[in-house]
Amino acid sequence: GYDPNADSSEYETEALDYIQPLDPQLLEGREDDGVTTIVCLGNAPFSDDRGPDGLAELIASGCNATVYNCAFPDSCVSMKYQNYQDSYPMDALSLYLVTASLCGGDYTLMEHAVSQLQDRSAAAQEALDTLKSVDFSQVDMLVMMYDLNDYRDGRSLVDLNNDINLLTWAGALNASIQQIQQAYPHIRIVLLSPSYGSYEDENGNLIDGDKTNLGNGVLPDYVQYEVDTAMANGVSILDNYYGTITQS
């Protein structure tokens, strides 16, 4: 439904959408099975509601597609530590290590990490079981959406000396996208940016993502780096920050 010539003059901001079709050469020799198969990766926007009114099921209905919801609650794009450690099992559910598992077909680390979780273990196990059931040779599209978790946790935006630094938002996105493109070049990747968000910190203070810098920029900075990363890797991104759920 994307119209590059649509008139958006009625809006106060311009959405940062970037739509990049998949190169037809990457589909040469691939037989279309007639089924649109989509895998969703991310956190709360997908994982909070896995029922018929959840985002993944709405995508399935709107696109007449088979959709696998493989989102892990409370996960982040970036890693918190350089190497996985049992004291923080959520790192194994970060975007890069999830894509490393699905690209390599080895879910050993993820299975171990999920076993270390407590209150989130059931939801994480459901997502992992779904992920393990997917035949990625038949997947047409991979949709990724993460909320403001990386921002809230003060994760770094970018390492200008290392564009695949997994401890940074942009670096983990870069490395994850490139990993998928190498293993499954036929899959079209679509990023969905975070939307506007605010929350109360442990002291009851309202944190406005649009204005509060927690040490690595405001939430729009994370959105801008996600847009830049998508464009650099030739994948599509739909901007929810300015295009759908805004502060107003």
mmCIF file of C-alpha atoms in Angstrom:
data_model
loop_
_atom_site.group_PDB
_atom_site.id
_atom_site.type_symbol
_atom_site.label_atom_id
_atom_site.label_comp_id
_atom_site.label_asym_id
_atom_site.label_seq_id
_atom_site.Cartn_x
_atom_site.Cartn_y
_atom_site.Cartn_z
ATOM 1 C CA GLY A 1 0.000 0.000 0.000
ATOM 2 C CA TYR A 2 2.983 2.349 -0.183
ATOM 3 C CA ASP A 3 2.491 5.403 -2.391
ATOM 4 C CA PRO A 4 5.746 7.366 -2.931
ATOM 5 C CA ASN A 5 3.748 10.287 -4.343
ATOM 6 C CA ALA A 6 1.267 10.578 -1.474
ATOM 7 C CA ASP A 7 0.602 14.112 -0.235
ATOM 8 C CA SER A 8 1.689 14.396 3.399
ATOM 9 C CA SER A 9 1.486 18.179 3.670
ATOM 10 C CA GLU A 10 -1.289 17.949 6.270
ATOM 11 C CA TYR A 11 1.121 16.421 8.790
ATOM 12 C CA GLU A 12 3.511 18.410 10.982
ATOM 13 C CA THR A 13 6.336 15.912 10.538
ATOM 14 C CA GLU A 14 7.498 13.808 7.635
ATOM 15 C CA ALA A 15 7.718 10.059 8.224
ATOM 16 C CA LEU A 16 11.184 8.624 7.616
ATOM 17 C CA ASP A 17 9.901 5.585 5.729
ATOM 18 C CA TYR A 18 12.340 3.954 3.318
ATOM 19 C CA ILE A 19 10.903 1.271 1.034
ATOM 20 C CA GLN A 20 13.404 -0.965 -0.727
ATOM 21 C CA PRO A 21 12.093 -3.865 -2.840
ATOM 22 C CA LEU A 22 14.121 -7.052 -2.821
ATOM 23 C CA ASP A 23 16.496 -7.399 -5.774
ATOM 24 C CA PRO A 24 14.747 -9.821 -8.206
ATOM 25 C CA GLN A 25 18.099 -11.495 -8.884
ATOM 26 C CA LEU A 26 18.057 -12.822 -5.338
ATOM 27 C CA LEU A 27 14.919 -14.803 -6.184
ATOM 28 C CA GLU A 28 16.246 -16.371 -9.384
ATOM 29 C CA GLY A 29 15.734 -20.127 -9.398
ATOM 30 C CA ARG A 30 13.452 -19.953 -6.371
ATOM 31 C CA GLU A 31 10.007 -21.526 -6.838
ATOM 32 C CA ASP A 32 7.112 -19.566 -5.343
ATOM 33 C CA ASP A 33 5.062 -21.857 -3.106
ATOM 34 C CA GLY A 34 2.074 -19.499 -3.266
ATOM 35 C CA VAL A 35 2.173 -18.785 0.477
ATOM 36 C CA THR A 36 3.440 -15.519 1.933
ATOM 37 C CA THR A 37 5.443 -16.532 5.007
ATOM 38 C CA ILE A 38 6.519 -13.850 7.485
ATOM 39 C CA VAL A 39 8.634 -14.161 10.629
ATOM 40 C CA CYS A 40 8.372 -11.462 13.318
ATOM 41 C CA LEU A 41 11.337 -10.754 15.586
ATOM 42 C CA GLY A 42 11.411 -8.184 18.367
ATOM 43 C CA ASN A 43 10.035 -7.618 21.836
ATOM 44 C CA ALA A 44 6.877 -6.111 23.396
ATOM 45 C CA PRO A 45 5.104 -4.817 20.248
ATOM 46 C CA PHE A 46 4.832 -8.444 19.120
ATOM 47 C CA SER A 47 5.264 -10.447 22.331
ATOM 48 C CA ASP A 48 2.758 -8.633 24.556
ATOM 49 C CA ASP A 49 -0.232 -9.998 22.651
ATOM 50 C CA ARG A 50 0.007 -13.272 20.768
ATOM 51 C CA GLY A 51 -3.758 -13.516 20.346
ATOM 52 C CA PRO A 52 -5.988 -12.578 17.378
ATOM 53 C CA ASP A 53 -5.740 -8.865 18.217
ATOM 54 C CA GLY A 54 -1.949 -8.862 18.476
ATOM 55 C CA LEU A 55 0.270 -7.151 15.919
ATOM 56 C CA ALA A 56 1.564 -10.381 14.381
ATOM 57 C CA GLU A 57 -1.943 -11.739 13.818
ATOM 58 C CA LEU A 58 -3.087 -8.406 12.395
ATOM 59 C CA ILE A 59 -0.211 -8.597 9.916
ATOM 60 C CA ALA A 60 -1.237 -12.154 9.055
ATOM 61 C CA SER A 61 -4.800 -11.036 8.402
ATOM 62 C CA GLY A 62 -3.902 -7.873 6.516
ATOM 63 C CA CYS A 63 -1.340 -9.587 4.304
ATOM 64 C CA ASN A 64 -3.161 -12.926 3.949
ATOM 65 C CA ALA A 65 0.031 -14.491 5.199
ATOM 66 C CA THR A 66 1.332 -17.195 7.482
ATOM 67 C CA VAL A 67 3.056 -15.353 10.330
ATOM 68 C CA TYR A 68 5.373 -16.772 12.978
ATOM 69 C CA ASN A 69 5.626 -14.621 16.105
ATOM 70 C CA CYS A 70 9.163 -15.196 17.400
ATOM 71 C CA ALA A 71 9.445 -12.101 19.620
ATOM 72 C CA PHE A 72 11.030 -12.329 23.061
ATOM 73 C CA PRO A 73 9.603 -10.104 25.833
ATOM 74 C CA ASP A 74 12.011 -7.590 27.387
ATOM 75 C CA SER A 75 14.754 -8.377 24.865
ATOM 76 C CA CYS A 76 16.967 -5.748 23.237
ATOM 77 C CA VAL A 77 18.602 -5.180 19.882
ATOM 78 C CA SER A 78 22.068 -4.773 21.400
ATOM 79 C CA MET A 79 23.932 -6.982 23.842
ATOM 80 C CA LYS A 80 24.627 -5.765 27.368
ATOM 81 C CA TYR A 81 27.929 -7.625 27.701
ATOM 82 C CA GLN A 82 30.596 -8.521 25.174
ATOM 83 C CA ASN A 83 30.237 -12.238 25.866
ATOM 84 C CA TYR A 84 27.229 -14.216 27.064
ATOM 85 C CA GLN A 85 27.116 -14.922 30.795
ATOM 86 C CA ASP A 86 24.533 -16.748 32.882
ATOM 87 C CA SER A 87 24.146 -13.747 35.176
ATOM 88 C CA TYR A 88 22.366 -12.012 32.290
ATOM 89 C CA PRO A 89 20.633 -14.665 30.132
ATOM 90 C CA MET A 90 18.658 -12.030 28.176
ATOM 91 C CA ASP A 91 21.746 -11.380 26.047
ATOM 92 C CA ALA A 92 21.149 -14.728 24.299
ATOM 93 C CA LEU A 93 17.766 -13.348 23.232
ATOM 94 C CA SER A 94 19.199 -10.117 21.813
ATOM 95 C CA LEU A 95 18.719 -9.592 18.090
ATOM 96 C CA TYR A 96 22.187 -10.639 16.953
ATOM 97 C CA LEU A 97 22.339 -13.879 18.931
ATOM 98 C CA VAL A 98 18.796 -14.736 17.836
ATOM 99 C CA THR A 99 19.745 -14.242 14.187
ATOM 100 C CA ALA A 100 23.002 -16.162 14.745
ATOM 101 C CA SER A 101 20.971 -19.081 16.090
ATOM 102 C CA LEU A 102 18.426 -19.100 13.274
ATOM 103 C CA CYS A 103 21.071 -18.651 10.579
ATOM 104 C CA GLY A 104 23.199 -21.457 11.995
ATOM 105 C CA GLY A 105 20.276 -23.687 12.910
ATOM 106 C CA ASP A 106 21.710 -24.132 16.399
ATOM 107 C CA TYR A 107 19.501 -23.050 19.300
ATOM 108 C CA THR A 108 21.602 -24.528 22.109
ATOM 109 C CA LEU A 109 22.556 -21.191 23.676
ATOM 110 C CA MET A 110 19.013 -19.859 23.453
ATOM 111 C CA GLU A 111 17.597 -23.014 25.050
ATOM 112 C CA HIS A 112 20.083 -22.706 27.888
ATOM 113 C CA ALA A 113 19.322 -19.000 28.396
ATOM 114 C CA VAL A 114 15.560 -19.550 28.479
ATOM 115 C CA SER A 115 16.058 -22.191 31.161
ATOM 116 C CA GLN A 116 17.771 -19.512 33.272
ATOM 117 C CA LEU A 117 14.809 -17.148 33.141
ATOM 118 C CA GLN A 118 12.150 -17.052 35.809
ATOM 119 C CA ASP A 119 9.008 -14.949 35.397
ATOM 120 C CA ARG A 120 9.521 -14.615 31.624
ATOM 121 C CA SER A 121 10.399 -18.228 30.891
ATOM 122 C CA ALA A 122 6.984 -19.377 29.604
ATOM 123 C CA ALA A 123 6.637 -16.553 27.061
ATOM 124 C CA ALA A 124 10.278 -16.902 26.017
ATOM 125 C CA GLN A 125 9.890 -20.664 25.606
ATOM 126 C CA GLU A 126 6.834 -20.154 23.411
ATOM 127 C CA ALA A 127 8.778 -17.752 21.192
ATOM 128 C CA LEU A 128 11.740 -20.128 21.018
ATOM 129 C CA ASP A 129 9.557 -23.125 20.142
ATOM 130 C CA THR A 130 7.957 -21.060 17.376
ATOM 131 C CA LEU A 131 11.348 -19.961 16.059
ATOM 132 C CA LYS A 132 12.653 -23.531 16.000
ATOM 133 C CA SER A 133 9.603 -24.645 14.007
ATOM 134 C CA VAL A 134 10.307 -22.264 11.103
ATOM 135 C CA ASP A 135 11.791 -23.479 7.829
ATOM 136 C CA PHE A 136 13.671 -20.341 6.826
ATOM 137 C CA SER A 137 14.198 -21.613 3.301
ATOM 138 C CA GLN A 138 10.459 -20.971 2.840
ATOM 139 C CA VAL A 139 10.306 -17.569 4.564
ATOM 140 C CA ASP A 140 9.522 -14.588 2.347
ATOM 141 C CA MET A 141 9.844 -11.709 4.794
ATOM 142 C CA LEU A 142 11.426 -10.997 8.158
ATOM 143 C CA VAL A 143 9.860 -8.141 10.152
ATOM 144 C CA MET A 144 11.700 -6.701 13.154
ATOM 145 C CA MET A 145 10.265 -4.326 15.732
ATOM 146 C CA TYR A 146 11.820 -3.366 19.051
ATOM 147 C CA ASP A 147 10.472 -0.772 21.464
ATOM 148 C CA LEU A 148 12.502 1.636 23.613
ATOM 149 C CA ASN A 149 14.243 -1.038 25.731
ATOM 150 C CA ASP A 150 17.725 -0.219 24.409
ATOM 151 C CA TYR A 151 17.112 3.476 25.100
ATOM 152 C CA ARG A 152 15.754 2.798 28.608
ATOM 153 C CA ASP A 153 18.773 0.678 29.491
ATOM 154 C CA GLY A 154 21.203 3.331 28.254
ATOM 155 C CA ARG A 155 22.650 1.123 25.509
ATOM 156 C CA SER A 156 25.106 2.909 23.224
ATOM 157 C CA LEU A 157 23.899 4.148 19.870
ATOM 158 C CA VAL A 158 26.907 3.579 17.650
ATOM 159 C CA ASP A 159 30.636 2.873 17.573
ATOM 160 C CA LEU A 160 32.142 4.999 14.821
ATOM 161 C CA ASN A 161 35.221 2.748 14.751
ATOM 162 C CA ASN A 162 33.293 -0.519 14.540
ATOM 163 C CA ASP A 163 29.994 -0.621 12.663
ATOM 164 C CA ILE A 164 29.204 -4.152 13.902
ATOM 165 C CA ASN A 165 29.848 -3.539 17.603
ATOM 166 C CA LEU A 166 27.183 -5.722 19.209
ATOM 167 C CA LEU A 167 27.082 -3.527 22.313
ATOM 168 C CA THR A 168 25.564 -0.727 20.249
ATOM 169 C CA TRP A 169 22.102 -0.267 18.735
ATOM 170 C CA ALA A 170 23.369 0.433 15.218
ATOM 171 C CA GLY A 171 26.138 -2.158 15.332
ATOM 172 C CA ALA A 172 23.851 -4.993 16.418
ATOM 173 C CA LEU A 173 21.329 -4.025 13.737
ATOM 174 C CA ASN A 174 24.064 -3.927 11.100
ATOM 175 C CA ALA A 175 25.524 -7.278 12.054
ATOM 176 C CA SER A 176 22.116 -8.963 12.317
ATOM 177 C CA ILE A 177 20.869 -7.725 8.947
ATOM 178 C CA GLN A 178 24.089 -8.701 7.192
ATOM 179 C CA GLN A 179 24.038 -12.131 8.798
ATOM 180 C CA ILE A 180 20.519 -12.814 7.513
ATOM 181 C CA GLN A 181 21.305 -11.442 4.060
ATOM 182 C CA GLN A 182 24.266 -13.795 3.783
ATOM 183 C CA ALA A 183 22.465 -16.912 5.019
ATOM 184 C CA TYR A 184 19.063 -16.256 3.412
ATOM 185 C CA PRO A 185 19.418 -13.730 0.577
ATOM 186 C CA HIS A 186 15.881 -14.486 -0.639
ATOM 187 C CA ILE A 187 14.284 -13.052 2.525
ATOM 188 C CA ARG A 188 13.071 -9.464 2.364
ATOM 189 C CA ILE A 189 13.814 -7.613 5.613
ATOM 190 C CA VAL A 190 11.518 -4.884 6.935
ATOM 191 C CA LEU A 191 12.296 -2.889 10.071
ATOM 192 C CA LEU A 192 9.583 -1.188 12.107
ATOM 193 C CA SER A 193 10.970 1.651 14.195
ATOM 194 C CA PRO A 194 10.009 2.276 17.828
ATOM 195 C CA SER A 195 7.074 4.585 18.332
ATOM 196 C CA TYR A 196 7.031 7.519 20.739
ATOM 197 C CA GLY A 197 7.152 6.367 24.345
ATOM 198 C CA SER A 198 7.389 7.603 27.910
ATOM 199 C CA TYR A 199 7.589 5.806 31.241
ATOM 200 C CA GLU A 200 8.140 6.342 34.959
ATOM 201 C CA ASP A 201 11.561 5.558 36.407
ATOM 202 C CA GLU A 202 12.149 3.882 39.778
ATOM 203 C CA ASN A 203 11.692 7.252 41.518
ATOM 204 C CA GLY A 204 8.347 7.973 39.877
ATOM 205 C CA ASN A 205 9.777 10.583 37.500
ATOM 206 C CA LEU A 206 8.270 10.723 34.025
ATOM 207 C CA ILE A 207 10.881 9.981 31.368
ATOM 208 C CA ASP A 208 9.952 11.496 28.029
ATOM 209 C CA GLY A 209 11.791 9.611 25.269
ATOM 210 C CA ASP A 210 11.569 12.610 22.992
ATOM 211 C CA LYS A 211 13.477 14.935 25.329
ATOM 212 C CA THR A 212 15.338 12.910 27.976
ATOM 213 C CA ASN A 213 18.920 11.920 27.216
ATOM 214 C CA LEU A 214 19.847 8.930 29.363
ATOM 215 C CA GLY A 215 23.479 9.122 28.304
ATOM 216 C CA ASN A 216 23.424 8.079 24.652
ATOM 217 C CA GLY A 217 20.909 10.405 23.059
ATOM 218 C CA VAL A 218 17.143 10.761 22.972
ATOM 219 C CA LEU A 219 14.800 8.183 21.465
ATOM 220 C CA PRO A 220 14.633 9.976 18.072
ATOM 221 C CA ASP A 221 18.405 9.418 17.802
ATOM 222 C CA TYR A 222 17.832 5.667 18.014
ATOM 223 C CA VAL A 223 15.164 5.956 15.321
ATOM 224 C CA GLN A 224 17.471 7.950 13.046
ATOM 225 C CA TYR A 225 20.289 5.426 13.393
ATOM 226 C CA GLU A 226 17.850 2.622 12.612
ATOM 227 C CA VAL A 227 16.765 4.445 9.455
ATOM 228 C CA ASP A 228 20.392 5.039 8.463
ATOM 229 C CA THR A 229 21.260 1.385 9.080
ATOM 230 C CA ALA A 230 18.307 0.175 7.013
ATOM 231 C CA MET A 231 19.269 2.387 4.100
ATOM 232 C CA ALA A 232 22.934 1.381 4.296
ATOM 233 C CA ASN A 233 21.965 -2.302 4.065
ATOM 234 C CA GLY A 234 19.267 -1.891 1.413
ATOM 235 C CA VAL A 235 16.342 -2.988 3.574
ATOM 236 C CA SER A 236 13.001 -1.301 4.186
ATOM 237 C CA ILE A 237 11.969 0.588 7.301
ATOM 238 C CA LEU A 238 8.601 1.951 8.362
ATOM 239 C CA ASP A 239 8.870 4.893 10.719
ATOM 240 C CA ASN A 240 6.449 4.609 13.625
ATOM 241 C CA TYR A 241 7.988 7.464 15.596
ATOM 242 C CA TYR A 242 6.859 10.197 13.240
ATOM 243 C CA GLY A 243 4.509 8.165 11.083
ATOM 244 C CA THR A 244 2.084 6.441 13.479
ATOM 245 C CA ILE A 245 2.232 6.856 17.273
ATOM 246 C CA THR A 246 3.525 10.345 18.050
ATOM 247 C CA GLN A 247 3.696 12.417 21.228
ATOM 248 C CA SER A 248 0.588 14.350 20.241
#
